mmCIF file of C-alpha atoms in Angstrom:
data_model
loop_
_atom_site.group_PDB
_atom_site.id
_atom_site.type_symbol
_atom_site.label_atom_id
_atom_site.label_comp_id
_atom_site.label_asym_id
_atom_site.label_seq_id
_atom_site.Cartn_x
_atom_site.Cartn_y
_atom_site.Cartn_z
ATOM 1 C CA UNK A 1 0.011 -0.158 -0.097
ATOM 2 C CA UNK A 2 2.755 2.413 0.978
ATOM 3 C CA UNK A 3 4.524 1.541 -2.483
ATOM 4 C CA UNK A 4 1.389 2.257 -4.373
ATOM 5 C CA UNK A 5 0.805 5.669 -2.297
ATOM 6 C CA UNK A 6 4.283 6.443 -3.496
ATOM 7 C CA UNK A 7 3.943 5.790 -6.989
ATOM 8 C CA UNK A 8 0.494 7.644 -7.271
ATOM 9 C CA UNK A 9 2.161 10.907 -5.739
ATOM 10 C CA UNK A 10 5.359 10.343 -7.774
ATOM 11 C CA UNK A 11 7.403 10.711 -4.517
ATOM 12 C CA UNK A 12 9.868 8.027 -5.608
ATOM 13 C CA UNK A 13 10.691 9.528 -8.858
ATOM 14 C CA UNK A 14 13.364 12.382 -7.706
ATOM 15 C CA UNK A 15 14.676 10.049 -5.189
ATOM 16 C CA UNK A 16 15.406 7.039 -7.887
ATOM 17 C CA UNK A 17 16.883 9.663 -10.133
ATOM 18 C CA UNK A 18 19.420 11.055 -7.610
ATOM 19 C CA UNK A 19 20.611 7.679 -6.634
ATOM 20 C CA UNK A 20 21.119 6.339 -10.354
ATOM 21 C CA UNK A 21 22.871 9.771 -11.069
ATOM 22 C CA UNK A 22 25.375 9.329 -8.357
ATOM 23 C CA UNK A 23 25.809 5.558 -8.722
ATOM 24 C CA UNK A 24 25.977 5.390 -12.394
ATOM 25 C CA UNK A 25 27.811 8.460 -13.147
ATOM 26 C CA UNK A 26 29.148 10.584 -10.192
ATOM 27 C CA UNK A 27 30.333 8.056 -8.132
ATOM 28 C CA UNK A 28 32.536 6.847 -11.339
ATOM 29 C CA UNK A 29 33.862 10.287 -12.521
ATOM 30 C CA UNK A 30 33.977 12.649 -9.590
ATOM 31 C CA UNK A 31 36.863 10.902 -8.110
ATOM 32 C CA UNK A 32 38.797 11.302 -10.884
ATOM 33 C CA UNK A 33 37.757 15.111 -11.820
ATOM 34 C CA UNK A 34 40.941 16.576 -10.024
ATOM 35 C CA UNK A 35 43.365 14.311 -11.599
ATOM 36 C CA UNK A 36 42.082 15.308 -15.143
ATOM 37 C CA UNK A 37 42.347 18.938 -14.047
ATOM 38 C CA UNK A 38 45.766 18.330 -12.826
ATOM 39 C CA UNK A 39 46.863 16.969 -16.112
ATOM 40 C CA UNK A 40 45.210 20.146 -17.754
ATOM 41 C CA UNK A 41 46.860 22.429 -15.646
ATOM 42 C CA UNK A 42 50.263 21.148 -16.265
ATOM 43 C CA UNK A 43 49.980 21.429 -20.019
ATOM 44 C CA UNK A 44 48.164 24.945 -19.564
ATOM 45 C CA UNK A 45 49.456 26.702 -16.401
ATOM 46 C CA UNK A 46 47.821 29.888 -16.737
ATOM 47 C CA UNK A 47 44.172 28.706 -17.106
ATOM 48 C CA UNK A 48 43.697 26.855 -13.905
ATOM 49 C CA UNK A 49 45.177 29.155 -11.252
ATOM 50 C CA UNK A 50 42.842 28.432 -8.619
ATOM 51 C CA UNK A 51 42.812 24.990 -7.254
ATOM 52 C CA UNK A 52 39.374 25.541 -5.344
ATOM 53 C CA UNK A 53 37.734 25.618 -8.482
ATOM 54 C CA UNK A 54 39.116 22.200 -9.611
ATOM 55 C CA UNK A 55 35.833 20.522 -9.453
ATOM 56 C CA UNK A 56 32.698 19.498 -11.503
ATOM 57 C CA UNK A 57 30.087 22.163 -11.496
ATOM 58 C CA UNK A 58 26.800 20.849 -11.956
ATOM 59 C CA UNK A 59 23.926 22.794 -13.048
ATOM 60 C CA UNK A 60 20.407 21.975 -11.373
ATOM 61 C CA UNK A 61 17.912 24.380 -12.772
ATOM 62 C CA UNK A 62 14.686 23.942 -11.230
ATOM 63 C CA UNK A 63 12.724 24.260 -14.427
ATOM 64 C CA UNK A 64 14.556 21.308 -15.636
ATOM 65 C CA UNK A 65 15.066 22.907 -18.885
ATOM 66 C CA UNK A 66 18.403 22.022 -19.800
ATOM 67 C CA UNK A 67 20.631 23.129 -22.991
ATOM 68 C CA UNK A 68 22.459 20.673 -24.787
ATOM 69 C CA UNK A 69 24.878 23.327 -26.036
ATOM 70 C CA UNK A 70 25.911 25.493 -23.191
ATOM 71 C CA UNK A 71 27.432 28.211 -25.751
ATOM 72 C CA UNK A 72 23.909 28.500 -27.396
ATOM 73 C CA UNK A 73 22.424 28.991 -23.668
ATOM 74 C CA UNK A 74 24.859 32.001 -23.291
ATOM 75 C CA UNK A 75 27.347 33.642 -25.364
ATOM 76 C CA UNK A 76 29.835 34.439 -22.291
ATOM 77 C CA UNK A 77 30.161 30.572 -22.036
ATOM 78 C CA UNK A 78 32.574 29.104 -24.355
ATOM 79 C CA UNK A 79 33.935 25.484 -24.624
ATOM 80 C CA UNK A 80 37.584 25.061 -24.537
ATOM 81 C CA UNK A 81 38.325 21.252 -24.659
ATOM 82 C CA UNK A 82 37.539 18.009 -23.130
ATOM 83 C CA UNK A 83 39.204 16.722 -19.994
ATOM 84 C CA UNK A 84 40.807 13.477 -20.129
ATOM 85 C CA UNK A 85 38.550 10.506 -21.064
ATOM 86 C CA UNK A 86 37.513 7.949 -18.376
ATOM 87 C CA UNK A 87 37.126 4.742 -19.955
ATOM 88 C CA UNK A 88 35.655 1.654 -18.206
ATOM 89 C CA UNK A 89 34.027 -1.618 -19.161
ATOM 90 C CA UNK A 90 30.215 -1.347 -17.658
ATOM 91 C CA UNK A 91 27.071 -3.305 -18.110
ATOM 92 C CA UNK A 92 28.321 -5.122 -21.211
ATOM 93 C CA UNK A 93 29.834 -2.457 -23.102
ATOM 94 C CA UNK A 94 33.567 -2.601 -23.593
ATOM 95 C CA UNK A 95 35.642 0.761 -23.310
ATOM 96 C CA UNK A 96 32.439 3.110 -22.203
ATOM 97 C CA UNK A 97 33.816 6.411 -22.260
ATOM 98 C CA UNK A 98 32.821 9.160 -19.626
ATOM 99 C CA UNK A 99 34.136 12.836 -20.256
ATOM 100 C CA UNK A 100 33.608 16.324 -18.991
ATOM 101 C CA UNK A 101 34.122 19.428 -21.014
ATOM 102 C CA UNK A 102 36.074 22.705 -19.695
ATOM 103 C CA UNK A 103 34.881 26.178 -20.313
ATOM 104 C CA UNK A 104 35.921 29.610 -20.122
ATOM 105 C CA UNK A 105 33.147 31.948 -18.559
ATOM 106 C CA UNK A 106 33.421 35.805 -19.566
ATOM 107 C CA UNK A 107 32.741 38.428 -16.780
ATOM 108 C CA UNK A 108 31.359 41.859 -17.026
ATOM 109 C CA UNK A 109 35.059 43.117 -16.888
ATOM 110 C CA UNK A 110 35.963 40.976 -19.581
ATOM 111 C CA UNK A 111 37.966 38.676 -17.467
ATOM 112 C CA UNK A 112 37.906 35.067 -18.346
ATOM 113 C CA UNK A 113 37.514 32.011 -15.784
ATOM 114 C CA UNK A 114 37.909 28.447 -16.299
ATOM 115 C CA UNK A 115 35.928 25.749 -15.234
ATOM 116 C CA UNK A 116 34.317 22.171 -15.640
ATOM 117 C CA UNK A 117 30.617 22.559 -15.744
ATOM 118 C CA UNK A 118 27.720 20.406 -17.100
ATOM 119 C CA UNK A 119 23.871 20.089 -16.394
ATOM 120 C CA UNK A 120 22.365 17.262 -14.150
ATOM 121 C CA UNK A 121 21.247 15.098 -17.117
ATOM 122 C CA UNK A 122 18.408 13.472 -14.968
ATOM 123 C CA UNK A 123 16.575 16.855 -15.179
ATOM 124 C CA UNK A 124 15.964 16.069 -18.767
ATOM 125 C CA UNK A 125 13.803 13.183 -17.977
ATOM 126 C CA UNK A 126 11.807 15.167 -15.226
ATOM 127 C CA UNK A 127 11.333 17.714 -18.206
ATOM 128 C CA UNK A 128 10.475 15.042 -20.817
ATOM 129 C CA UNK A 129 7.933 13.387 -18.279
ATOM 130 C CA UNK A 130 6.029 16.595 -17.867
ATOM 131 C CA UNK A 131 5.737 16.825 -21.517
ATOM 132 C CA UNK A 132 4.241 13.334 -21.948
ATOM 133 C CA UNK A 133 0.551 12.584 -21.487
ATOM 134 C CA UNK A 134 1.360 9.118 -20.574
ATOM 135 C CA UNK A 135 3.562 9.847 -17.328
ATOM 136 C CA UNK A 136 0.607 12.352 -16.207
ATOM 137 C CA UNK A 137 3.160 14.581 -14.695
ATOM 138 C CA UNK A 138 2.615 18.278 -14.173
ATOM 139 C CA UNK A 139 4.579 21.240 -14.221
ATOM 140 C CA UNK A 140 3.912 21.351 -10.459
ATOM 141 C CA UNK A 141 5.034 17.741 -10.105
ATOM 142 C CA UNK A 142 8.031 18.592 -12.031
ATOM 143 C CA UNK A 143 9.102 21.615 -9.782
ATOM 144 C CA UNK A 144 8.622 19.659 -6.677
ATOM 145 C CA UNK A 145 10.764 16.696 -7.676
ATOM 146 C CA UNK A 146 13.383 18.963 -9.205
ATOM 147 C CA UNK A 147 13.833 20.341 -5.670
ATOM 148 C CA UNK A 148 13.697 17.001 -4.214
ATOM 149 C CA UNK A 149 16.350 15.779 -6.563
ATOM 150 C CA UNK A 150 18.599 18.523 -5.519
ATOM 151 C CA UNK A 151 18.197 17.786 -1.985
ATOM 152 C CA UNK A 152 18.509 14.141 -2.181
ATOM 153 C CA UNK A 153 21.590 14.434 -4.216
ATOM 154 C CA UNK A 154 22.974 16.983 -2.007
ATOM 155 C CA UNK A 155 22.720 14.610 0.789
ATOM 156 C CA UNK A 156 23.941 11.806 -1.146
ATOM 157 C CA UNK A 157 27.090 13.423 -2.085
ATOM 158 C CA UNK A 158 27.749 14.977 1.469
ATOM 159 C CA UNK A 159 27.830 11.286 2.585
ATOM 160 C CA UNK A 160 30.225 10.130 -0.004
ATOM 161 C CA UNK A 161 33.812 10.228 1.083
ATOM 162 C CA UNK A 162 35.501 9.611 -2.276
ATOM 163 C CA UNK A 163 33.450 12.674 -3.926
ATOM 164 C CA UNK A 164 34.477 15.027 -1.417
ATOM 165 C CA UNK A 165 35.681 18.309 -2.613
ATOM 166 C CA UNK A 166 35.080 17.229 -6.221
ATOM 167 C CA UNK A 167 31.810 18.963 -6.900
ATOM 168 C CA UNK A 168 29.780 22.042 -6.854
ATOM 169 C CA UNK A 169 26.062 21.758 -6.855
ATOM 170 C CA UNK A 170 24.434 25.158 -8.663
ATOM 171 C CA UNK A 171 20.723 25.039 -8.156
ATOM 172 C CA UNK A 172 18.898 28.065 -9.356
ATOM 173 C CA UNK A 173 15.411 29.427 -10.680
ATOM 174 C CA UNK A 174 15.509 31.330 -14.203
ATOM 175 C CA UNK A 175 14.163 34.857 -14.148
ATOM 176 C CA UNK A 176 10.908 35.187 -15.339
ATOM 177 C CA UNK A 177 11.953 37.469 -18.166
ATOM 178 C CA UNK A 178 15.009 36.039 -20.218
ATOM 179 C CA UNK A 179 18.415 37.427 -19.505
ATOM 180 C CA UNK A 180 21.037 37.003 -22.000
ATOM 181 C CA UNK A 181 23.666 36.286 -19.665
ATOM 182 C CA UNK A 182 22.057 34.928 -16.484
ATOM 183 C CA UNK A 183 23.441 31.550 -16.661
ATOM 184 C CA UNK A 184 27.046 32.882 -16.943
ATOM 185 C CA UNK A 185 26.471 35.260 -13.770
ATOM 186 C CA UNK A 186 25.127 32.092 -11.920
ATOM 187 C CA UNK A 187 28.388 30.135 -12.522
ATOM 188 C CA UNK A 188 30.727 33.063 -11.943
ATOM 189 C CA UNK A 189 29.384 33.489 -8.819
ATOM 190 C CA UNK A 190 30.303 30.235 -7.679
ATOM 191 C CA UNK A 191 33.577 30.476 -9.180
ATOM 192 C CA UNK A 192 34.171 33.896 -7.109
ATOM 193 C CA UNK A 193 32.789 32.064 -3.929
ATOM 194 C CA UNK A 194 35.127 29.213 -4.291
ATOM 195 C CA UNK A 195 38.364 31.550 -5.035
ATOM 196 C CA UNK A 196 37.025 33.990 -2.038
ATOM 197 C CA UNK A 197 37.557 31.014 0.152
ATOM 198 C CA UNK A 198 41.152 30.446 -0.554
ATOM 199 C CA UNK A 199 42.324 34.195 -1.225
ATOM 200 C CA UNK A 200 41.643 37.498 0.183
ATOM 201 C CA UNK A 201 40.070 38.966 -2.943
ATOM 202 C CA UNK A 202 39.387 42.640 -3.647
ATOM 203 C CA UNK A 203 35.774 43.674 -3.617
ATOM 204 C CA UNK A 204 35.743 45.224 -7.055
ATOM 205 C CA UNK A 205 36.751 41.635 -8.597
ATOM 206 C CA UNK A 206 33.645 39.391 -7.911
ATOM 207 C CA UNK A 207 30.653 39.353 -10.211
ATOM 208 C CA UNK A 208 28.874 42.726 -10.041
ATOM 209 C CA UNK A 209 25.339 41.075 -10.030
ATOM 210 C CA UNK A 210 23.987 39.145 -6.933
ATOM 211 C CA UNK A 211 23.063 35.397 -7.382
ATOM 212 C CA UNK A 212 19.727 33.669 -7.607
ATOM 213 C CA UNK A 213 21.321 30.236 -6.777
ATOM 214 C CA UNK A 214 19.595 28.587 -4.089
ATOM 215 C CA UNK A 215 20.845 26.631 -1.453
ATOM 216 C CA UNK A 216 19.321 23.411 0.551
ATOM 217 C CA UNK A 217 18.349 25.801 3.321
ATOM 218 C CA UNK A 218 16.386 27.793 0.971
ATOM 219 C CA UNK A 219 14.593 25.117 -0.643
ATOM 220 C CA UNK A 220 13.649 23.122 2.531
ATOM 221 C CA UNK A 221 11.995 26.187 3.659
ATOM 222 C CA UNK A 222 10.211 26.804 0.448
ATOM 223 C CA UNK A 223 8.772 23.238 -0.107
ATOM 224 C CA UNK A 224 5.459 23.275 1.837
ATOM 225 C CA UNK A 225 4.227 20.175 3.812
ATOM 226 C CA UNK A 226 0.806 20.321 2.177
ATOM 227 C CA UNK A 227 -0.211 18.522 -0.912
ATOM 228 C CA UNK A 228 -0.586 21.694 -2.835
ATOM 229 C CA UNK A 229 2.488 23.374 -4.833
ATOM 230 C CA UNK A 230 3.709 26.551 -3.426
ATOM 231 C CA UNK A 231 5.808 29.457 -5.002
ATOM 232 C CA UNK A 232 9.264 28.655 -5.007
ATOM 233 C CA UNK A 233 10.444 32.333 -4.059
ATOM 234 C CA UNK A 234 8.163 35.255 -2.950
ATOM 235 C CA UNK A 235 10.777 37.791 -3.974
ATOM 236 C CA UNK A 236 10.089 37.258 -7.676
ATOM 237 C CA UNK A 237 12.733 38.264 -10.447
#
């Protein structure tokens, strides 16, 4: 009965996606990210000066609307190269390849920042479910599941010793009105924060626009205990 109730209310969707994402991908690639960044840094010593940013930056848009091409999402984000491939035999597939891409992010002062960044791919499934009549998955369901996915993934990664210090989760809600460089500003804020944790950075060096990035505390407070979907934020963009 509990299983049937959970399936009807769709409470198990995000939880399962988060665990699958961790076991099937993040647990494999994250422990190897810093080694790949080190290899790239040795060949390009001027591009990755701040070790605090040698992580995989995982974008979690709560709309679940992800882009296959980051350069098309924001012209201030430019592809540089792929980091060293991770090749493993998995589930019957010989030499399965896992890779991450390195990007340069241009800030408002025309300064270039470099980082490995990608979207959390399971969000594509949540978005597709909300577009498929067979799934009976509403936009409100999608929003609640996106928040649950983020909180679940955060908890899983916090408990993972092998993944410690190898990732940065960036959860955000897109503004109501389209902004040309919204995504690059979100990423830049996190890069600045990480750099600031290691160095005393002059105030004028950080991104000029305050972030709209959300943390788990905000998400916990904003998820209603009732069955009815509630607005994510009250301050509007």
